[in-house]
Short mmCIF file of C-alpha atoms and ligand atoms in Angstrom, two decimals:
data_model
loop_
_atom_site.label_atom_id
_atom_site.label_comp_id
_atom_site.label_asym_id
_atom_site.label_seq_id
_atom_site.Cartn_x
_atom_site.Cartn_y
_atom_site.Cartn_z
CA UNK A 1 -42.42 -9.98 -6.77
CA UNK A 2 -40.22 -8.29 -4.19
CA UNK A 3 -37.71 -5.88 -5.60
CA UNK A 4 -34.95 -4.57 -3.38
CA UNK A 5 -34.29 -0.88 -3.15
CA UNK A 6 -31.52 1.15 -1.56
CA UNK A 7 -33.48 3.46 0.73
CA UNK A 8 -30.68 5.17 2.65
CA UNK A 9 -26.92 5.59 2.83
CA UNK A 10 -24.30 6.93 5.22
CA UNK A 11 -20.56 7.08 5.51
CA UNK A 12 -17.78 7.83 7.96
CA UNK A 13 -14.24 8.96 7.26
CA UNK A 14 -11.52 9.20 9.89
CA UNK A 15 -10.52 12.76 10.72
CA UNK A 16 -6.80 12.21 10.01
CA UNK A 17 -6.02 13.68 6.57
CA UNK A 18 -2.80 12.39 4.98
CA UNK A 19 -1.58 14.47 2.03
CA UNK A 20 0.80 13.40 -0.70
CA UNK A 21 3.39 15.68 0.87
CA UNK A 22 2.96 13.79 4.16
CA UNK A 23 3.69 10.54 2.29
CA UNK A 24 6.78 12.01 0.65
CA UNK A 25 8.24 12.38 4.15
CA UNK A 26 7.80 8.63 4.73
CA UNK A 27 8.89 7.25 1.35
CA UNK A 28 10.49 8.31 -1.90
CA UNK A 29 7.46 9.73 -3.69
CA UNK A 30 6.03 13.13 -4.55
CA UNK A 31 2.71 14.91 -5.03
CA UNK A 32 3.12 15.28 -8.80
CA UNK A 33 3.75 11.57 -9.39
CA UNK A 34 0.81 10.51 -7.22
CA UNK A 35 -1.63 12.96 -8.82
CA UNK A 36 -0.50 12.13 -12.35
CA UNK A 37 -0.62 8.32 -11.91
CA UNK A 38 -3.59 7.97 -9.55
CA UNK A 39 -5.51 11.26 -9.27
CA UNK A 40 -5.22 11.09 -5.47
CA UNK A 41 -4.42 14.33 -3.61
CA UNK A 42 -5.14 13.26 -0.04
CA UNK A 43 -6.68 10.36 1.83
CA UNK A 44 -7.85 9.49 5.37
CA UNK A 45 -6.01 7.18 7.73
CA UNK A 46 -7.61 5.88 10.91
CA UNK A 47 -6.68 7.32 14.29
CA UNK A 48 -5.34 4.41 16.40
CA UNK A 49 -7.18 4.16 19.69
CA UNK A 50 -10.16 6.10 18.32
CA UNK A 51 -11.20 4.42 15.07
CA UNK A 52 -11.72 0.74 14.36
CA UNK A 53 -13.42 -1.03 11.47
CA UNK A 54 -16.32 -1.60 13.87
CA UNK A 55 -16.55 2.00 15.11
CA UNK A 56 -16.36 3.46 11.60
CA UNK A 57 -18.99 1.06 10.27
CA UNK A 58 -21.21 1.77 13.28
CA UNK A 59 -21.18 5.49 12.54
CA UNK A 60 -21.81 4.91 8.82
CA UNK A 61 -24.67 2.51 9.67
CA UNK A 62 -26.32 4.94 12.10
CA UNK A 63 -26.21 7.63 9.41
CA UNK A 64 -27.68 5.23 6.83
CA UNK A 65 -30.51 4.30 9.23
CA UNK A 66 -31.28 7.97 9.81
CA UNK A 67 -31.18 8.75 6.10
CA UNK A 68 -33.48 5.81 5.33
CA UNK A 69 -35.97 6.98 7.95
CA UNK A 70 -36.17 3.55 9.58
CA UNK A 71 -35.46 2.30 13.10
CA UNK A 72 -32.31 0.25 13.76
CA UNK A 73 -34.63 -2.51 15.00
CA UNK A 74 -36.12 -2.79 11.49
CA UNK A 75 -32.84 -4.30 10.22
CA UNK A 76 -33.21 -8.06 9.95
CA UNK A 77 -29.82 -9.03 8.47
CA UNK A 78 -26.30 -7.60 8.18
CA UNK A 79 -23.86 -8.11 5.31
CA UNK A 80 -20.39 -6.77 6.01
CA UNK A 81 -17.76 -6.46 3.27
CA UNK A 82 -14.19 -6.05 4.50
CA UNK A 83 -10.77 -7.59 4.02
CA UNK A 84 -9.36 -5.72 7.00
CA UNK A 85 -11.48 -6.92 9.94
CA UNK A 86 -10.80 -5.95 13.53
CA UNK A 87 -10.34 -9.66 14.34
CA UNK A 88 -9.67 -12.42 11.85
CA UNK A 89 -12.04 -14.59 13.87
CA UNK A 90 -14.93 -13.85 14.20
CA UNK A 91 -15.83 -11.60 11.28
CA UNK A 92 -16.75 -7.95 11.56
CA UNK A 93 -20.49 -8.47 10.99
CA UNK A 94 -21.06 -9.75 14.52
CA UNK A 95 -19.04 -6.91 16.04
CA UNK A 96 -21.20 -4.35 14.28
CA UNK A 97 -24.36 -6.28 15.16
CA UNK A 98 -23.40 -6.15 18.86
CA UNK A 99 -22.81 -2.39 18.74
CA UNK A 100 -26.14 -1.83 17.00
CA UNK A 101 -27.91 -3.82 19.72
CA UNK A 102 -29.25 -6.28 17.15
CA UNK A 103 -28.19 -9.50 18.92
CA UNK A 104 -29.90 -12.50 17.36
CA UNK A 105 -30.13 -11.44 13.72
CA UNK A 106 -27.81 -13.00 11.14
CA UNK A 107 -24.50 -11.33 10.20
CA UNK A 108 -22.50 -12.37 7.15
CA UNK A 109 -18.96 -11.33 6.23
CA UNK A 110 -17.81 -10.92 2.62
CA UNK A 111 -14.11 -11.08 1.70
CA UNK A 112 -14.11 -10.03 -1.93
CA UNK A 113 -11.84 -7.02 -1.49
CA UNK A 114 -12.60 -4.10 -3.83
CA UNK A 115 -15.60 -5.95 -5.25
CA UNK A 116 -16.87 -6.85 -1.79
CA UNK A 117 -19.63 -4.26 -1.70
CA UNK A 118 -21.02 -5.26 -5.12
CA UNK A 119 -20.97 -8.93 -4.05
CA UNK A 120 -22.72 -7.91 -0.81
CA UNK A 121 -25.40 -5.95 -2.65
CA UNK A 122 -26.00 -8.93 -4.91
CA UNK A 123 -26.53 -11.22 -1.91
CA UNK A 124 -28.83 -8.70 -0.22
CA UNK A 125 -30.84 -8.46 -3.44
CA UNK A 126 -31.29 -12.24 -3.66
CA UNK A 127 -32.38 -12.55 -0.02
CA UNK A 128 -34.93 -9.80 -0.44
CA UNK A 129 -36.25 -11.06 -3.76
CA UNK A 130 -36.72 -14.51 -2.24
CA UNK A 131 -38.66 -13.02 0.68
CA UNK A 132 -36.18 -14.28 3.26
CA UNK A 133 -35.42 -10.82 4.63
CA UNK A 134 -37.08 -7.43 4.32
CA UNK A 135 -34.48 -4.88 5.50
CA UNK A 136 -30.74 -5.54 5.15
CA UNK A 137 -27.84 -3.39 6.29
CA UNK A 138 -24.99 -3.64 3.76
CA UNK A 139 -21.64 -2.26 4.86
CA UNK A 140 -18.19 -1.78 3.32
CA UNK A 141 -15.47 -0.70 5.75
CA UNK A 142 -11.70 -0.91 5.74
CA UNK A 143 -8.57 0.06 7.59
CA UNK A 144 -5.84 -0.43 5.00
CA UNK A 145 -3.30 2.03 6.35
CA UNK A 146 -2.03 -0.37 9.02
CA UNK A 147 -1.21 -3.00 6.35
CA UNK A 148 0.74 -0.75 4.01
CA UNK A 149 4.48 -0.94 3.55
CA UNK A 150 5.39 2.72 4.00
CA UNK A 151 8.98 2.24 2.82
CA UNK A 152 10.16 2.89 -0.76
CA UNK A 153 9.51 -0.78 -1.53
CA UNK A 154 5.77 -0.45 -0.89
CA UNK A 155 5.23 2.99 -2.34
CA UNK A 156 3.10 1.99 -5.33
CA UNK A 157 0.41 0.55 -2.99
CA UNK A 158 0.97 2.85 -0.02
CA UNK A 159 0.01 5.94 -2.00
CA UNK A 160 -3.29 4.41 -3.16
CA UNK A 161 -5.00 2.59 -0.30
CA UNK A 162 -6.78 4.28 2.60
CA UNK A 163 -9.44 3.97 5.30
CA UNK A 164 -13.18 4.64 5.59
CA UNK A 165 -16.65 3.15 5.90
CA UNK A 166 -19.94 3.31 4.02
CA UNK A 167 -23.31 1.68 4.60
CA UNK A 168 -26.64 1.36 2.81
CA UNK A 169 -30.06 0.08 3.80
CA UNK A 170 -31.61 -2.26 1.26
CA UNK A 171 -35.33 -2.89 1.68
CA UNK A 172 -38.08 -4.83 -0.09
CA UNK A 173 -40.12 -2.62 -2.39
CA UNK A 174 -43.46 -3.70 -3.82
CA UNK A 175 -44.82 -0.25 -4.48
CA UNK A 176 -42.89 0.91 -7.55
CA UNK A 177 -40.66 -0.51 -10.26
CA UNK A 178 -37.53 1.10 -8.80
CA UNK A 179 -34.81 -0.95 -7.16
CA UNK A 180 -31.93 -3.25 -8.02
CA UNK A 181 -32.51 -4.47 -11.59
CA UNK A 182 -29.68 -7.01 -11.82
CA UNK A 183 -26.25 -7.89 -10.47
CA UNK A 184 -23.35 -9.59 -12.26
CA UNK A 185 -20.47 -11.26 -10.44
CA UNK A 186 -17.21 -12.70 -11.77
CA UNK A 187 -13.84 -13.89 -10.53
CA UNK A 188 -10.62 -15.41 -11.88
CA UNK A 189 -8.44 -17.03 -9.23
CA UNK A 190 -5.54 -17.43 -11.66
CA UNK A 191 -4.56 -13.93 -10.56
CA UNK A 192 -4.97 -14.39 -6.79
CA UNK A 193 -1.35 -13.50 -6.02
CA UNK A 194 -1.28 -10.30 -8.11
CA UNK A 195 -2.92 -8.39 -5.26
CA UNK A 196 -2.76 -10.12 -1.90
CA UNK A 197 -1.63 -10.30 1.69
CA UNK A 198 0.39 -13.50 2.10
CA UNK A 199 0.76 -13.74 5.87
CA UNK A 200 -0.47 -14.80 8.32
CA UNK A 201 -1.82 -17.95 6.70
CA UNK A 202 -3.25 -21.15 8.15
CA UNK A 203 -1.26 -23.59 5.99
CA UNK A 204 2.00 -22.96 7.84
CA UNK A 205 3.41 -24.81 10.80
CA UNK A 206 3.05 -21.58 12.72
CA UNK A 207 0.66 -18.95 11.44
CA UNK A 208 2.91 -16.03 12.19
CA UNK A 209 6.61 -15.93 12.93
CA UNK A 210 9.31 -13.33 13.33
CA UNK A 211 10.64 -14.44 9.92
CA UNK A 212 7.30 -13.58 8.28
CA UNK A 213 7.21 -10.25 10.04
CA UNK A 214 10.76 -9.45 8.92
CA UNK A 215 9.91 -10.42 5.32
CA UNK A 216 6.90 -8.07 5.33
CA UNK A 217 4.45 -10.71 4.09
CA UNK A 218 1.64 -9.17 6.13
CA UNK A 219 1.78 -6.02 4.00
CA UNK A 220 -0.44 -5.65 0.97
CA UNK A 221 1.37 -6.72 -2.21
CA UNK A 222 0.10 -5.43 -5.56
CA UNK A 223 1.36 -5.90 -9.10
CA UNK A 224 -0.06 -2.53 -10.12
CA UNK A 225 0.47 -2.93 -13.86
CA UNK A 226 -1.27 -6.31 -14.01
CA UNK A 227 -4.19 -5.05 -11.93
CA UNK A 228 -4.54 -1.94 -14.08
CA UNK A 229 -4.54 -3.86 -17.38
CA UNK A 230 -7.20 -6.33 -16.25
CA UNK A 231 -9.28 -3.67 -14.50
CA UNK A 232 -9.86 -1.55 -17.60
CA UNK A 233 -11.07 -4.58 -19.58
CA UNK A 234 -13.24 -6.10 -16.86
CA UNK A 235 -14.85 -2.81 -15.79
CA UNK A 236 -15.93 -2.19 -19.37
CA UNK A 237 -17.25 -5.74 -19.89
CA UNK A 238 -19.22 -5.94 -16.66
CA UNK A 239 -20.90 -2.54 -17.14
CA UNK A 240 -21.89 -3.55 -20.66
CA UNK A 241 -23.17 -6.89 -19.32
CA UNK A 242 -25.43 -5.08 -16.84
CA UNK A 243 -26.84 -2.77 -19.51
CA UNK A 244 -27.42 -5.61 -21.98
CA UNK A 245 -29.13 -7.78 -19.36
CA UNK A 246 -31.70 -5.00 -18.99
CA UNK A 247 -31.96 -4.24 -22.70
CA UNK A 248 -30.40 -0.85 -22.17
CA UNK A 249 -27.45 0.91 -23.70
CA UNK A 250 -25.06 3.49 -22.39
CA UNK A 251 -27.39 6.36 -23.31
CA UNK A 252 -29.83 5.04 -20.65
CA UNK A 253 -27.26 5.46 -17.92
CA UNK A 254 -27.69 8.46 -15.61
CA UNK A 255 -24.81 7.79 -13.23
CA UNK A 256 -21.86 5.40 -13.10
CA UNK A 257 -20.33 4.86 -9.65
CA UNK A 258 -17.13 2.92 -10.24
CA UNK A 259 -15.02 1.48 -7.46
CA UNK A 260 -12.40 4.15 -6.79
CA UNK A 261 -9.28 2.22 -7.75
CA UNK A 262 -7.36 4.85 -9.66
CA UNK A 263 -8.74 7.97 -11.34
CA UNK A 264 -7.04 6.91 -14.59
CA UNK A 265 -9.07 3.68 -14.62
CA UNK A 266 -12.35 5.59 -14.11
CA UNK A 267 -11.42 8.12 -16.79
CA UNK A 268 -10.49 5.39 -19.24
CA UNK A 269 -13.90 3.72 -18.73
CA UNK A 270 -15.68 7.07 -18.96
CA UNK A 271 -13.97 7.81 -22.28
CA UNK A 272 -14.63 4.33 -23.65
CA UNK A 273 -18.35 4.75 -22.99
CA UNK A 274 -18.32 8.40 -24.06
CA UNK A 275 -19.87 9.52 -20.76
CA UNK A 276 -19.80 13.19 -19.71
CA UNK A 277 -18.34 14.10 -16.29
CA UNK A 278 -21.85 14.63 -14.95
CA UNK A 279 -22.56 10.89 -15.38
CA UNK A 280 -19.56 9.51 -13.49
CA UNK A 281 -19.00 9.94 -9.76
CA UNK A 282 -15.40 10.08 -8.51
CA UNK A 283 -14.09 11.02 -5.08
CA UNK A 284 -10.70 9.28 -5.17
CA UNK A 285 -8.95 12.67 -5.20
CA UNK A 286 -10.11 13.20 -1.60
CA UNK A 287 -10.18 9.70 -0.11
CA UNK A 288 -7.91 7.38 -2.12
CA UNK A 289 -8.89 3.75 -2.59
CA UNK A 290 -10.79 2.45 0.46
CA UNK A 291 -11.37 -1.02 -1.06
CA UNK A 292 -14.87 -2.33 -0.15
CA UNK A 293 -15.83 1.07 1.26
CA UNK A 294 -15.38 3.17 -1.90
CA UNK A 295 -18.77 2.47 -3.47
CA UNK A 296 -20.97 2.95 -0.37
CA UNK A 297 -19.06 6.13 0.52
CA UNK A 298 -19.58 7.37 -3.04
CA UNK A 299 -23.29 6.44 -2.99
CA UNK A 300 -23.75 8.33 0.26
CA UNK A 301 -21.90 11.42 -0.98
CA UNK A 302 -23.40 11.46 -4.48
CA UNK A 303 -26.92 11.06 -3.07
CA UNK A 304 -26.42 13.91 -0.59
CA UNK A 305 -25.09 16.05 -3.45
CA UNK A 306 -28.26 15.41 -5.48
CA UNK A 307 -26.41 13.41 -8.13
CA UNK A 308 -29.12 10.74 -8.33
CA UNK A 309 -32.88 11.16 -8.20
CA UNK A 310 -35.90 8.89 -8.24
CA UNK A 311 -36.03 6.88 -11.47
CA UNK A 312 -32.38 7.41 -12.48
CA UNK A 313 -30.46 4.45 -13.88
CA UNK A 314 -27.33 4.01 -11.75
CA UNK A 315 -24.58 1.48 -12.37
CA UNK A 316 -22.16 0.29 -9.67
CA UNK A 317 -19.04 -1.48 -10.92
CA UNK A 318 -15.96 -2.86 -9.19
CA UNK A 319 -12.75 -4.75 -9.85
CA UNK A 320 -10.03 -5.88 -7.48
CA UNK A 321 -8.14 -8.61 -5.65
CA UNK A 322 -9.07 -12.16 -6.60
CA UNK A 323 -9.28 -11.04 -9.31
CA UNK A 324 -12.99 -10.46 -8.63
CA UNK A 325 -15.27 -8.01 -10.38
CA UNK A 326 -18.95 -7.21 -10.66
CA UNK A 327 -21.68 -4.71 -11.40
CA UNK A 328 -25.16 -3.78 -10.24
CA UNK A 329 -27.71 -1.88 -12.29
CA UNK A 330 -30.23 0.05 -10.23
CA UNK A 331 -33.33 2.08 -10.98
CA UNK A 332 -33.05 4.68 -8.21
O1 UT7 B 1 -8.58 -1.35 -6.08
C1 UT7 B 1 -8.26 -2.24 -7.10
C2 UT7 B 1 -6.86 -2.58 -7.09
N1 UT7 B 1 -5.92 -1.58 -7.44
C3 UT7 B 1 -5.88 -0.93 -8.62
O2 UT7 B 1 -6.77 -0.95 -9.42
C4 UT7 B 1 -4.60 -0.19 -8.93
C5 UT7 B 1 -4.14 -0.49 -10.33
N2 UT7 B 1 -2.80 -0.02 -10.64
C6 UT7 B 1 -2.43 1.27 -10.56
O3 UT7 B 1 -3.20 2.10 -10.15
C7 UT7 B 1 -1.06 1.64 -11.05
O4 UT7 B 1 -0.44 0.54 -11.64
C8 UT7 B 1 -0.14 2.24 -9.96
C9 UT7 B 1 -0.64 3.60 -9.53
C10 UT7 B 1 -0.06 1.31 -8.76
C11 UT7 B 1 1.26 2.43 -10.50
O5 UT7 B 1 1.21 3.32 -11.61
P1 UT7 B 1 1.94 2.93 -12.96
O6 UT7 B 1 1.70 4.03 -13.87
O7 UT7 B 1 1.49 1.57 -13.36
O8 UT7 B 1 3.46 2.95 -12.54
P2 UT7 B 1 4.53 1.76 -12.59
O9 UT7 B 1 4.28 0.75 -11.54
O10 UT7 B 1 4.68 1.30 -14.01
O11 UT7 B 1 5.82 2.57 -12.18
C12 UT7 B 1 6.36 3.62 -13.00
C13 UT7 B 1 7.55 4.24 -12.29
C14 UT7 B 1 8.54 3.21 -11.77
O12 UT7 B 1 9.84 3.75 -11.90
P3 UT7 B 1 10.82 3.32 -13.13
O13 UT7 B 1 10.97 1.84 -12.99
O14 UT7 B 1 10.07 3.72 -14.36
O15 UT7 B 1 12.04 4.09 -12.84
C15 UT7 B 1 8.18 3.06 -10.32
O16 UT7 B 1 9.26 2.63 -9.53
O17 UT7 B 1 7.10 4.95 -11.14
C16 UT7 B 1 7.80 4.47 -9.97
N3 UT7 B 1 6.90 4.55 -8.83
C17 UT7 B 1 6.78 5.66 -8.07
N4 UT7 B 1 7.39 6.84 -8.11
C18 UT7 B 1 7.04 7.77 -7.20
C19 UT7 B 1 6.04 3.62 -8.37
N5 UT7 B 1 5.36 4.10 -7.31
C20 UT7 B 1 5.80 5.35 -7.11
C21 UT7 B 1 5.49 6.35 -6.17
N6 UT7 B 1 6.11 7.53 -6.26
N7 UT7 B 1 4.56 6.17 -5.21
#
């Protein structure tokens, strides 16, 4: 049977570094509070006129292709996870496809926010296992900084979310037993409005009005406490589910790559599983929370840093808006 394997990864981060001190000039916050509550020291924001979700994902994809040692033309499907597309219609997958010169192949957009990349990996895995596709480009890319309320009112979200792009190449592997072992997806729509962008919406007489703009409904709203409380429970459950499904326990795990939501969430999970620092990859200190892009950026960085090697058991896990959460267990 076909198994799907991640054979290359790449990422792109905008060059504009925004420190906590920079934020404290825009809103009533400070470096100490942000570091203590989130672990974030700096993040990247896109450069208007230079970066777009498409351009960042293009760069990340080119780097992933190079790392995988394939040709762009080998890609036979694109899965693009973002909740901050360049256009709302059409999705970002086709824009990336055009830039890659891959006109004609399928391009699918995923809108599962922070869990988008894990959902995308799961879909890629199913397509490859079924034999439908052989080489899939899976991307997570976001520009969140243009949808943040940078006043005091929005400070709890504005200090967390940021911009960036990551991409991986997933390919059919019949030669060894390494590859994606299983994926586990969940959601609970009861909590849809705990982390959401209300406007513009289609079920209004007019999709966007001055009134909506004045009310700030197009900014990201987050009930941080509710998200935090659910995240710590769901992360734990879904990692355990992945291990159990493969008759493994936490001692089999070589590396956990959690979605970079908040360093405190990652540390809580690490402690609960009793994992040493060497078995958990975090980069939120440098980049903040880039939603669907955090995991592919982390994969790309961790791989380049030699944090995973052939045969390692790696777990990806995510939780976010929806609420939606999921995990993937991979033999590297
Ligand atoms: O990617 C997945 C989705 N997102 C997440 O997983 C994020 C989950 N949630 C969180 O990370 C945390 O809830 C936050 C970092 C958003 C907030 O941290 P918290 O420890 O839950 O703080 P809080 O909301 O309970 O606020 C504590 C205090 C409040 O002041 P009072 O009422 O105690 O006087 C806030 O007004 O901190 C205040 N506060 C701030 N102060 C300085 C909130 N944001 C800020 C800020 N700077 N940026």
